[in-house]
Coordinates of C-alpha atoms in Angstrom, one line a residue:
M1 CA 0.0 0.0 0.0
K2 CA 1.4 3.4 -0.9
R3 CA 2.8 5.2 2.1
N4 CA 0.5 8.2 2.0
S5 CA -2.6 5.9 1.8
Y6 CA -2.2 5.3 5.5
K7 CA -3.7 8.7 6.2
F8 CA -6.9 7.4 4.7
L9 CA -6.6 4.1 6.3
Y10 CA -6.3 5.6 9.8
K11 CA -9.3 7.8 9.1
V12 CA -11.3 4.8 8.3
L13 CA -10.1 3.1 11.5
L14 CA -10.8 6.2 13.5
A15 CA -14.3 6.5 12.0
G16 CA -15.2 3.2 13.5
A17 CA -17.1 2.0 10.5
L18 CA -14.8 -0.9 10.0
M19 CA -12.6 -2.0 12.9
S20 CA -10.0 -4.6 13.9
S21 CA -9.5 -5.9 17.3
F22 CA -7.9 -2.7 18.5
S23 CA -9.9 -1.0 21.2
C24 CA -11.6 2.3 20.2
Q25 CA -9.5 4.2 22.7
K26 CA -6.2 2.9 21.3
L27 CA -7.4 3.9 17.8
M28 CA -8.3 7.4 19.0
D29 CA -4.7 7.8 20.2
V30 CA -3.3 7.2 16.7
K31 CA -2.4 10.4 14.8
P32 CA -2.6 10.0 11.0
E33 CA 0.2 11.5 9.0
D34 CA 0.6 12.3 5.3
Q35 CA 3.7 10.2 5.1
V36 CA 4.2 7.1 7.2
D37 CA 7.4 5.0 7.1
I38 CA 6.4 1.7 5.6
A39 CA 8.9 -0.1 7.8
N40 CA 6.8 0.6 10.8
H41 CA 3.9 -1.3 9.3
Y42 CA 3.1 -4.9 8.4
Q43 CA 4.9 -6.0 11.6
T44 CA 2.1 -7.7 13.5
I45 CA -1.3 -9.3 12.9
Y46 CA -2.9 -6.1 13.9
D47 CA -1.1 -4.3 11.1
A48 CA -2.4 -6.9 8.7
N49 CA -5.9 -6.4 10.1
A50 CA -5.6 -2.6 9.6
A51 CA -4.7 -3.2 5.9
V52 CA -7.7 -5.4 5.4
I53 CA -10.0 -3.0 7.1
G54 CA -8.5 0.0 5.3
I55 CA -9.2 -1.6 1.9
Y56 CA -12.8 -2.5 2.8
G57 CA -13.2 1.1 4.1
Q58 CA -12.1 2.4 0.7
L59 CA -14.9 0.5 -0.9
Q60 CA -17.3 2.8 0.9
G61 CA -15.9 5.6 -1.1
I62 CA -17.2 4.2 -4.3
A63 CA -20.7 3.1 -3.1
D64 CA -22.4 5.8 -5.1
R65 CA -20.4 4.8 -8.3
Y66 CA -21.4 1.2 -7.8
I67 CA -25.1 1.9 -7.6
V68 CA -25.1 4.5 -10.4
L69 CA -23.3 2.4 -12.9
N70 CA -25.2 -0.8 -12.1
E71 CA -28.7 0.8 -12.1
L72 CA -28.8 4.0 -14.1
R73 CA -27.4 2.4 -17.2
A74 CA -30.1 -0.3 -17.0
D75 CA -33.9 0.0 -17.2
L76 CA -35.1 0.6 -13.6
M77 CA -33.5 4.0 -12.7
S78 CA -33.7 7.4 -14.3
P79 CA -32.2 10.9 -13.7
T80 CA -34.4 13.6 -12.2
A81 CA -34.6 17.2 -13.3
N82 CA -31.8 17.9 -10.8
A83 CA -29.3 15.5 -12.5
D84 CA -26.3 17.0 -14.3
Q85 CA -25.2 16.2 -17.9
Y86 CA -22.9 13.4 -16.7
L87 CA -25.7 11.3 -15.1
R88 CA -27.8 12.0 -18.2
Q89 CA -25.1 10.7 -20.4
L90 CA -25.0 7.4 -18.5
N91 CA -28.7 7.2 -19.0
T92 CA -28.6 7.6 -22.8
F93 CA -25.2 5.9 -23.5
S94 CA -23.7 9.1 -24.7
V95 CA -20.8 9.3 -22.3
T96 CA -18.0 11.8 -23.1
P97 CA -14.3 11.2 -22.1
D98 CA -14.6 13.7 -19.2
N99 CA -17.5 12.0 -17.5
P100 CA -16.4 11.4 -13.9
W101 CA -18.7 8.5 -13.4
A102 CA -17.0 6.7 -16.3
D103 CA -13.6 7.0 -14.8
P104 CA -12.1 3.5 -13.9
K105 CA -9.3 5.0 -11.7
P106 CA -11.3 4.8 -8.4
F107 CA -11.5 1.0 -8.8
Y108 CA -7.9 0.7 -9.7
K109 CA -6.7 2.7 -6.8
I110 CA -8.3 0.2 -4.4
I111 CA -7.0 -2.7 -6.5
L112 CA -3.4 -1.4 -6.3
N113 CA -3.8 -1.2 -2.5
C114 CA -5.0 -4.8 -2.6
N115 CA -1.9 -5.7 -4.6
D116 CA 0.4 -4.0 -2.1
A117 CA -1.3 -5.6 0.9
L118 CA -1.1 -9.1 -0.6
K119 CA 2.6 -8.6 -1.4
N120 CA 3.3 -7.6 2.2
F121 CA 1.2 -10.5 3.6
D122 CA 3.6 -12.8 1.6
I123 CA 6.5 -11.1 3.3
M124 CA 5.0 -11.4 6.7
L125 CA 4.3 -15.1 6.2
A126 CA 7.9 -15.7 5.0
S127 CA 9.3 -13.9 8.1
S128 CA 6.9 -15.7 10.5
K129 CA 5.0 -12.5 11.4
L130 CA 1.8 -14.2 10.3
T131 CA 0.9 -17.8 10.9
Q132 CA -0.3 -19.8 7.9
A133 CA -3.9 -19.7 9.1
D134 CA -3.9 -16.0 9.8
Y135 CA -2.2 -15.4 6.4
N136 CA -4.8 -17.5 4.5
E137 CA -7.8 -15.7 6.0
R138 CA -6.5 -12.1 5.4
Y139 CA -5.2 -13.0 2.0
A140 CA -8.6 -14.4 1.1
D141 CA -10.5 -11.3 2.2
V142 CA -8.2 -9.0 0.2
N143 CA -8.0 -11.2 -2.8
A144 CA -11.8 -11.5 -2.9
M145 CA -12.1 -7.8 -2.8
R146 CA -9.7 -7.4 -5.7
C147 CA -11.7 -10.0 -7.7
F148 CA -15.0 -8.2 -6.9
L149 CA -13.5 -4.9 -8.2
Y150 CA -12.2 -6.5 -11.3
L151 CA -15.6 -8.0 -12.0
Q152 CA -17.1 -4.6 -11.8
L153 CA -14.4 -3.2 -14.2
G154 CA -15.2 -6.0 -16.7
M155 CA -18.9 -5.5 -16.5
H156 CA -18.7 -1.8 -17.3
W157 CA -15.6 -1.3 -19.4
G158 CA -15.3 -4.7 -21.1
S159 CA -11.5 -5.1 -21.9
V160 CA -9.3 -3.8 -19.1
P161 CA -5.7 -4.2 -17.8
Y162 CA -5.3 -7.0 -15.3
V163 CA -2.5 -6.3 -12.9
T164 CA -1.6 -8.1 -9.7
D165 CA 1.7 -6.4 -9.0
P166 CA 2.0 -3.5 -6.6
L167 CA 2.4 -0.2 -8.5
E168 CA 3.0 3.3 -7.1
T169 CA 0.2 5.0 -9.0
V170 CA -2.6 4.2 -11.4
D171 CA -0.8 6.3 -14.0
A172 CA 1.6 3.4 -14.5
L173 CA -1.3 1.4 -16.0
K174 CA -1.3 3.8 -19.0
D175 CA 1.7 1.9 -20.4
A176 CA -0.2 -0.4 -22.7
N177 CA 2.9 -2.4 -23.5
K178 CA 3.4 -3.4 -19.9
F179 CA -0.2 -3.7 -19.0
P180 CA -2.3 -4.6 -22.1
K181 CA -6.0 -4.8 -21.8
I182 CA -7.6 -8.3 -21.8
S183 CA -11.1 -9.3 -22.8
F184 CA -13.9 -9.6 -20.2
N185 CA -14.0 -13.3 -21.0
D186 CA -10.3 -13.8 -20.3
L187 CA -10.6 -11.6 -17.2
L188 CA -13.2 -14.0 -15.8
D189 CA -10.8 -16.9 -16.3
K190 CA -8.2 -15.1 -14.3
L191 CA -10.6 -14.2 -11.5
I192 CA -11.9 -17.7 -11.2
A193 CA -8.4 -19.1 -11.0
S194 CA -7.4 -16.6 -8.4
M195 CA -10.5 -17.3 -6.2
V196 CA -10.0 -21.1 -6.5
S197 CA -6.3 -21.0 -5.7
R198 CA -6.4 -18.6 -2.8
S199 CA -9.7 -17.2 -1.6
L200 CA -11.2 -20.5 -0.4
Q201 CA -7.9 -21.9 1.0
D202 CA -8.3 -22.9 4.7
Y203 CA -11.7 -21.2 4.7
S204 CA -14.0 -22.6 7.4
S205 CA -16.7 -24.9 6.0
T206 CA -19.0 -23.9 8.8
N207 CA -18.5 -20.2 8.8
I208 CA -21.5 -18.0 8.0
T209 CA -19.7 -14.7 7.3
G210 CA -17.2 -13.4 4.8
S211 CA -14.2 -13.5 7.2
T212 CA -13.3 -16.3 9.6
S213 CA -10.9 -14.2 11.6
T214 CA -12.0 -13.7 15.2
S215 CA -10.0 -10.5 15.5
L216 CA -11.7 -9.1 12.4
N217 CA -15.2 -10.2 13.6
T218 CA -16.2 -7.9 16.4
T219 CA -18.7 -5.2 17.3
V220 CA -17.9 -1.5 17.1
D221 CA -20.4 1.2 18.0
G222 CA -23.2 -1.3 17.8
Y223 CA -22.2 -2.6 14.4
P224 CA -21.3 -6.3 14.2
T225 CA -18.5 -6.5 11.6
N226 CA -19.1 -10.2 10.7
L227 CA -21.0 -9.3 7.5
F228 CA -18.6 -6.5 6.3
F229 CA -16.6 -8.9 4.1
V230 CA -17.2 -10.3 0.7
N231 CA -18.8 -13.8 0.9
K232 CA -16.3 -15.7 -1.1
R233 CA -18.5 -18.5 -2.2
C234 CA -21.2 -16.2 -3.5
L235 CA -18.5 -14.2 -5.4
L236 CA -17.0 -17.3 -6.9
A237 CA -20.4 -18.6 -7.8
D238 CA -21.2 -15.3 -9.6
L239 CA -18.0 -15.6 -11.6
Y240 CA -18.9 -19.2 -12.6
L241 CA -22.4 -17.9 -13.6
W242 CA -20.9 -15.2 -15.8
K243 CA -18.5 -17.8 -17.3
G244 CA -21.3 -20.3 -18.0
N245 CA -20.2 -23.0 -15.6
Y246 CA -23.6 -23.4 -14.2
N247 CA -23.2 -26.6 -12.2
A248 CA -20.2 -25.2 -10.4
A249 CA -22.2 -22.0 -9.7
A250 CA -25.2 -23.9 -8.5
T251 CA -23.0 -26.0 -6.2
L252 CA -21.7 -22.9 -4.4
Y253 CA -25.1 -21.2 -4.3
R254 CA -26.5 -24.4 -2.7
Y255 CA -23.7 -24.5 -0.2
V256 CA -24.4 -20.9 1.0
S257 CA -28.2 -21.5 0.9
D258 CA -27.7 -24.4 3.4
T259 CA -25.6 -22.2 5.8
G260 CA -28.2 -21.9 8.5
Y261 CA -29.3 -25.6 8.5
R262 CA -25.6 -26.7 8.5
N263 CA -24.6 -24.5 11.3
I264 CA -27.5 -24.0 13.7
A265 CA -30.0 -26.8 12.9
G266 CA -31.6 -27.9 16.2
A267 CA -31.6 -24.3 17.6
G268 CA -35.3 -23.7 16.6
D269 CA -36.4 -22.8 13.1
A270 CA -33.6 -20.2 12.7
G271 CA -31.5 -22.9 11.0
Y272 CA -34.1 -23.3 8.4
W273 CA -34.7 -19.6 7.7
Q274 CA -31.4 -18.5 6.6
Y275 CA -31.0 -17.5 2.9
K276 CA -34.0 -19.6 1.8
A277 CA -36.7 -16.9 0.9
N278 CA -38.8 -18.6 3.6
W279 CA -42.3 -18.2 4.8
G280 CA -41.3 -17.0 8.3
V281 CA -39.9 -13.5 7.8
F282 CA -39.9 -10.6 5.4
L283 CA -43.2 -11.2 3.7
I284 CA -45.5 -8.9 1.7
T285 CA -48.4 -9.4 4.0
Y286 CA -51.6 -7.8 5.4
N287 CA -52.8 -7.7 8.9
R288 CA -56.4 -8.3 7.8
A289 CA -57.4 -10.5 4.9
G290 CA -59.0 -8.6 2.1
D291 CA -58.1 -5.2 3.6
E292 CA -55.5 -3.5 1.5
S293 CA -55.1 -0.7 4.0
S294 CA -53.7 -3.2 6.5
F295 CA -50.5 -3.6 4.5
L296 CA -47.6 -4.3 6.9
D297 CA -45.2 -1.4 6.4
D298 CA -42.7 -0.7 9.1
N299 CA -38.9 -1.1 9.7
T300 CA -38.8 -3.4 12.7
N301 CA -41.5 -6.0 12.3
K302 CA -39.7 -9.0 10.9
S303 CA -42.8 -10.3 9.3
G304 CA -42.8 -7.4 6.8
W305 CA -40.7 -7.1 3.6
R306 CA -39.7 -3.5 4.5
A307 CA -37.7 -4.7 7.5
I308 CA -35.1 -6.1 5.1
F309 CA -34.1 -2.5 4.4
G310 CA -34.9 -0.7 7.7
N311 CA -34.5 -3.0 10.6
P312 CA -31.8 -1.4 12.8
V313 CA -31.0 -4.6 14.7
Q314 CA -28.4 -7.1 13.3
G315 CA -29.7 -10.4 14.6
T316 CA -31.1 -13.8 13.6
D317 CA -33.9 -12.3 11.5
T318 CA -31.9 -9.9 9.4
G319 CA -29.1 -12.4 9.4
S320 CA -31.4 -14.7 7.5
E321 CA -31.4 -12.3 4.6
W322 CA -28.2 -10.2 4.8
I323 CA -25.1 -11.7 3.4
W324 CA -22.8 -8.7 2.8
T325 CA -23.6 -5.3 4.2
I326 CA -21.6 -2.2 5.3
P327 CA -23.1 0.6 7.4
F328 CA -22.7 4.3 7.0
D329 CA -22.6 5.8 10.5
R330 CA -24.1 9.2 11.1
N331 CA -21.2 10.4 13.2
F332 CA -18.3 9.3 11.0
A333 CA -16.9 9.6 7.6
P334 CA -17.4 8.6 4.8
V335 CA -20.8 10.3 4.5
N336 CA -23.6 8.1 3.2
P337 CA -23.8 9.0 -0.5
F338 CA -27.3 7.6 -1.0
I339 CA -29.0 10.6 0.7
D340 CA -27.7 13.0 -2.0
L341 CA -28.5 10.6 -4.8
F342 CA -32.1 9.7 -3.9
S343 CA -33.6 11.9 -1.1
N344 CA -35.6 15.0 -1.8
Q345 CA -35.3 15.9 1.9
G346 CA -31.8 16.9 2.8
G347 CA -30.4 15.4 -0.4
R348 CA -30.0 16.5 -4.0
Y349 CA -32.6 14.1 -5.4
L350 CA -30.6 13.2 -8.5
L351 CA -32.0 9.8 -9.4
T352 CA -35.4 8.1 -9.2
S353 CA -37.3 5.1 -10.4
S354 CA -37.9 4.9 -14.2
K355 CA -41.5 5.1 -15.4
L356 CA -41.0 1.7 -16.9
A357 CA -40.3 0.1 -13.5
L358 CA -43.3 1.8 -11.9
N359 CA -45.6 0.9 -14.8
T360 CA -44.4 -2.7 -14.7
W361 CA -45.1 -3.0 -10.9
A362 CA -48.5 -1.3 -11.4
T363 CA -49.7 -3.8 -14.0
Q364 CA -49.2 -6.8 -11.8
T365 CA -51.8 -8.5 -9.7
Q366 CA -51.1 -10.0 -6.3
A367 CA -52.2 -13.5 -5.2
N368 CA -55.0 -12.1 -3.2
G369 CA -56.3 -10.0 -6.1
F370 CA -54.9 -6.6 -5.1
V371 CA -53.7 -4.6 -8.0
G372 CA -49.9 -3.9 -8.3
D373 CA -46.8 -5.6 -7.0
A374 CA -46.7 -4.4 -3.4
R375 CA -42.9 -4.4 -3.4
A376 CA -43.2 -1.2 -5.3
K377 CA -44.7 0.4 -2.2
I378 CA -41.6 -0.3 -0.2
S379 CA -39.1 0.3 -3.0
V380 CA -40.4 3.7 -4.1
R381 CA -42.3 6.2 -1.9
T382 CA -44.2 9.3 -3.0
I383 CA -42.7 12.1 -0.9
N384 CA -43.7 15.7 -1.4
G385 CA -45.4 14.6 -4.6
Q386 CA -42.2 13.0 -6.1
P387 CA -41.3 9.3 -6.5
V388 CA -38.4 8.6 -4.2
I389 CA -36.2 5.4 -4.3
A390 CA -36.6 4.5 -0.6
K391 CA -34.7 1.2 -0.1
P392 CA -31.5 3.0 0.8
L393 CA -33.2 5.6 2.9
Y394 CA -35.1 3.8 5.6
Y395 CA -32.3 4.4 8.2
Y396 CA -32.4 8.1 7.4
L397 CA -36.2 8.7 7.3
N398 CA -38.6 8.5 10.2
E399 CA -40.3 5.2 10.2
S400 CA -43.8 6.6 10.2
T401 CA -43.6 10.1 8.7
L402 CA -40.9 9.4 6.1
I403 CA -39.4 12.8 7.1
P404 CA -35.7 12.9 8.2
T405 CA -35.4 13.2 12.0
N406 CA -32.3 15.2 11.4
V407 CA -31.1 16.0 7.9
L408 CA -27.6 16.2 9.2
Q409 CA -27.6 12.7 10.5
R410 CA -27.0 10.6 7.4
Q411 CA -26.9 7.0 8.7
G412 CA -27.6 4.2 6.4
R413 CA -26.7 0.7 5.3
W414 CA -25.2 -0.5 2.0
L415 CA -26.8 -3.9 1.3
L416 CA -24.4 -5.4 -1.2
Y417 CA -25.7 -9.0 -1.3
R418 CA -28.7 -10.7 0.3
G419 CA -30.6 -13.9 0.4
S420 CA -33.0 -13.1 -2.4
A421 CA -30.1 -12.4 -4.8
L422 CA -28.6 -15.7 -3.8
N423 CA -31.9 -17.5 -4.4
L424 CA -32.5 -16.0 -7.8
R425 CA -29.0 -16.6 -9.0
F426 CA -29.3 -20.2 -7.9
A427 CA -32.4 -20.4 -10.0
E428 CA -30.7 -18.8 -13.0
A429 CA -27.8 -21.4 -12.7
A430 CA -30.3 -24.3 -12.3
C431 CA -32.3 -23.1 -15.3
R432 CA -29.3 -23.0 -17.6
D433 CA -28.1 -26.4 -16.2
N434 CA -31.4 -27.9 -17.6
Q435 CA -33.0 -28.0 -14.1
V436 CA -36.0 -25.8 -15.1
K437 CA -38.3 -27.3 -12.5
V438 CA -35.8 -26.6 -9.7
A439 CA -35.5 -23.0 -11.1
Y440 CA -39.2 -22.7 -11.0
A441 CA -39.4 -23.9 -7.4
L442 CA -36.7 -21.5 -6.3
T443 CA -38.3 -18.5 -8.0
N444 CA -41.9 -19.2 -7.5
V445 CA -43.5 -21.4 -4.8
G446 CA -40.7 -23.4 -3.2
V447 CA -39.6 -27.0 -3.4
K448 CA -42.6 -28.3 -1.3
G449 CA -45.1 -26.5 -3.5
V450 CA -43.8 -27.8 -6.8
Y451 CA -42.7 -31.4 -5.9
N452 CA -45.9 -32.3 -4.0
G453 CA -47.4 -34.8 -6.5
V454 CA -49.8 -32.1 -7.8
F455 CA -49.4 -28.6 -9.0
P456 CA -50.4 -26.1 -6.2
G457 CA -54.2 -25.6 -6.0
T458 CA -55.1 -28.4 -8.5
G459 CA -55.5 -31.4 -6.3
T460 CA -55.0 -33.1 -2.9
V461 CA -51.5 -33.7 -1.6
P462 CA -51.0 -37.4 -0.7
S463 CA -50.7 -38.2 3.0
D464 CA -47.6 -40.3 2.4
V465 CA -44.9 -37.8 1.6
T466 CA -42.0 -40.3 1.5
N467 CA -41.3 -39.8 -2.2
I468 CA -42.6 -36.2 -2.7
M469 CA -41.7 -32.7 -1.4
Q470 CA -38.2 -33.3 -2.5
T471 CA -36.6 -32.9 -5.9
M472 CA -35.0 -36.3 -6.4
A473 CA -32.5 -34.6 -8.6
P474 CA -28.7 -35.0 -8.6
A475 CA -26.6 -32.7 -6.5
P476 CA -26.5 -29.8 -6.1
Y477 CA -30.3 -29.8 -6.8
D478 CA -31.2 -32.6 -4.4
M479 CA -33.4 -30.4 -2.1
D480 CA -35.6 -32.0 0.6
A481 CA -38.6 -30.0 1.8
R482 CA -40.5 -32.7 3.7
E483 CA -41.8 -32.2 7.2
G484 CA -43.8 -34.4 9.6
Q485 CA -45.5 -34.3 13.0
V486 CA -45.6 -38.0 14.0
P487 CA -42.7 -38.6 14.0
Y488 CA -41.7 -35.0 14.2
Y489 CA -39.1 -34.0 11.6
R490 CA -38.0 -31.1 9.5
S491 CA -36.0 -31.2 6.3
P492 CA -33.6 -28.4 5.3
W493 CA -35.9 -26.8 2.6
Y494 CA -39.3 -27.2 4.2
R495 CA -39.7 -23.4 4.9
Q496 CA -38.5 -22.2 1.5
I497 CA -41.3 -20.7 -0.6
G498 CA -39.5 -18.7 -3.3
T499 CA -39.4 -14.9 -3.8
R500 CA -42.7 -14.6 -5.6
T501 CA -44.7 -16.4 -2.9
R502 CA -42.9 -14.4 -0.2
A503 CA -44.0 -11.3 -2.1
N504 CA -47.6 -12.4 -2.3
M505 CA -47.4 -12.8 -6.1
P506 CA -49.3 -15.6 -8.0
N507 CA -47.7 -18.7 -9.5
L508 CA -45.9 -18.4 -12.8
P509 CA -47.4 -20.7 -15.5
A510 CA -46.6 -24.3 -14.8
T511 CA -45.9 -24.8 -18.5
L512 CA -42.5 -23.2 -17.9
F513 CA -41.2 -26.4 -16.3
Q514 CA -43.7 -28.8 -17.9
N515 CA -42.3 -27.8 -21.3
N516 CA -38.7 -27.4 -20.0
D517 CA -38.8 -23.8 -21.3
V518 CA -35.3 -22.7 -20.5
T519 CA -35.6 -19.3 -22.2
G520 CA -39.0 -18.6 -20.9
M521 CA -38.0 -19.5 -17.3
E522 CA -34.8 -17.4 -17.6
N523 CA -36.9 -14.4 -18.8
A524 CA -39.2 -14.9 -15.8
I525 CA -36.2 -14.9 -13.4
V526 CA -34.9 -11.7 -14.9
D527 CA -38.3 -10.1 -14.5
E528 CA -38.4 -11.3 -10.9
D529 CA -34.9 -9.9 -10.4
A530 CA -36.3 -6.5 -11.4
A531 CA -39.2 -6.7 -9.0
E532 CA -37.3 -8.0 -6.0
L533 CA -33.8 -6.5 -6.3
A534 CA -34.6 -3.1 -7.9
F535 CA -32.1 -0.3 -7.2
E536 CA -29.7 -2.5 -5.1
G537 CA -26.9 -2.7 -7.7
Y538 CA -27.7 -5.9 -9.5
R539 CA -29.6 -4.9 -12.6
W540 CA -26.8 -4.0 -15.2
G541 CA -25.0 -7.2 -14.5
D542 CA -28.2 -9.3 -14.8
L543 CA -29.1 -7.8 -18.2
L544 CA -25.6 -7.9 -19.6
R545 CA -24.9 -11.4 -18.4
I546 CA -28.1 -12.7 -20.2
S547 CA -27.2 -10.8 -23.3
L548 CA -23.7 -12.1 -23.5
R549 CA -24.9 -15.6 -22.8
R550 CA -27.4 -15.5 -25.7
N551 CA -25.1 -13.6 -27.9
D552 CA -27.9 -11.1 -28.4
M553 CA -27.3 -7.6 -27.2
S554 CA -30.9 -6.7 -28.1
F555 CA -32.0 -8.2 -24.8
L556 CA -30.3 -5.4 -23.0
A557 CA -30.8 -2.8 -25.7
D558 CA -34.5 -3.2 -25.9
K559 CA -35.0 -2.8 -22.2
V560 CA -33.0 0.5 -22.2
Y561 CA -34.9 1.6 -25.3
N562 CA -38.2 0.9 -23.6
K563 CA -37.2 2.9 -20.5
L564 CA -36.2 5.9 -22.6
V565 CA -39.3 5.7 -24.8
S566 CA -41.6 5.5 -21.8
E567 CA -40.2 8.8 -20.6
G568 CA -40.3 10.5 -24.0
N569 CA -36.5 10.6 -24.3
A570 CA -35.5 11.5 -27.8
S571 CA -32.3 9.6 -27.4
A572 CA -34.0 6.2 -27.2
S573 CA -33.1 5.0 -30.7
T574 CA -29.6 6.4 -30.6
A575 CA -29.0 4.6 -27.2
R576 CA -30.3 1.3 -28.6
A577 CA -28.1 1.6 -31.7
K578 CA -25.1 2.3 -29.4
I579 CA -25.6 -0.8 -27.3
M580 CA -26.1 -2.9 -30.5
S581 CA -22.8 -1.7 -31.9
T582 CA -19.5 -3.6 -31.3
N583 CA -18.6 -3.1 -27.6
G584 CA -21.2 -0.3 -27.5
A585 CA -22.6 -1.4 -24.1
Y586 CA -19.3 -0.7 -22.4
L587 CA -18.0 2.6 -21.1
P588 CA -15.0 4.2 -22.8
F589 CA -11.8 3.2 -21.0
N590 CA -9.7 6.3 -20.2
L591 CA -7.1 6.4 -17.5

């Protein structure tokens, strides 16, 4: 890590947003300097922890960039009248070289710090300043971060330089002879190889969180740090999904899906809840049947879907959905960037939901006959007469009034990966691995609902469930959802109901799996991604991945075109043509 980067690192440590096992008071005694002698660092395990934490702290600095690039360039988000020319350029695929959002350097700055830390971890291991186990864990956390950042670079810029050597500055990458750009496809190969060789080495098979280190897993200012780190298996699974190795992806998604059952089965139903899109928590639900006004809409009631995004307590319930999340504390830097992006109260209100997204939600019908997908009520709120993307704002707005308690207190939470994303990507991998019925179950009504001898609502379930309510499919698709009372037993998938049923949405057509309709099921998964995961940073990757897989960029281009047309944007046809041109979906790469 460059010597002057320690000033930022210590600021992150002092902020308390991400902490090592140092006590708060000891950290408060550290005085950051512009130049720090590198010889004084990487001497102990605590120095290694500081490097890991500093790098993850730097990720907070590009949270706005991550959301903007992954959502605004897709079909669910649009600029408001307050947005400047650069955000509008992203929206219409007319990016100029000076557009700050299209600058890859912020990603590379963190990558170079990753490279420097990994080099020094090697030195510490060789000099016995780190044990092999401590080295493996810290190397894995930093290497996974580097792979995550490179995946983002590939998704948005296509061909990029891939460098794992420590460099003094990003400017060194301008030498194309030393650091040539490689294709996105080749980049995926390198990232997978890196993850397989190092990031899962000596990684605890029973660990729930991203990091196994007891000194990195702690609680600071009320924030448990155990979910601050990239979940390595989810990341590797995503890389396999991009590459088209669907069985390998599904194997890892399945492993993470079974985390709760594997780790805490027998401790009540909590072991069956985790990462399963289950019927116990986070439902679109109503307190009174047939009464639409009784919609459950608050931050803390675990039964309601809104609590995914607003529950202030890290515990068993939120832990059943949250996989990777980083808080923005109201008292410490860096400042939560989502307030400025989305809020029209104390923020700049630069971005909002596209009309296409709102119209799509509005034309759906819930399982109980109510009009509209109710997830829209949580995802987008009408505040002061304007549609406001609310998912990132529930820690900032008053739970009842939706008015900030204090516009200067900008607390929030960046939810980078959650159970529903895991569930839907598992479904996507299964679908492409010719397990369409499994994909249908994961997306729609759960294993029990699909493999019960009859299609839901069309007949009587047999009393003998010995050979039903389980997939009878080869691993990793061999899910068992049986339950019984006499004798009492519970199978690992008995609570899983799929994201659509959890959201009170009706069954998708059974013909999708009856006809083994891979493309139709995949389209349904992408539509469900939009409804469930809107504005969370997944959308660009989902659309691009499908387009590349099908060798058909019109899949992406048409969705962007339809967004722009629905808003009367005269650039709709030009944007579509740009995406359809060779490498036109990618941003111009300028260092």
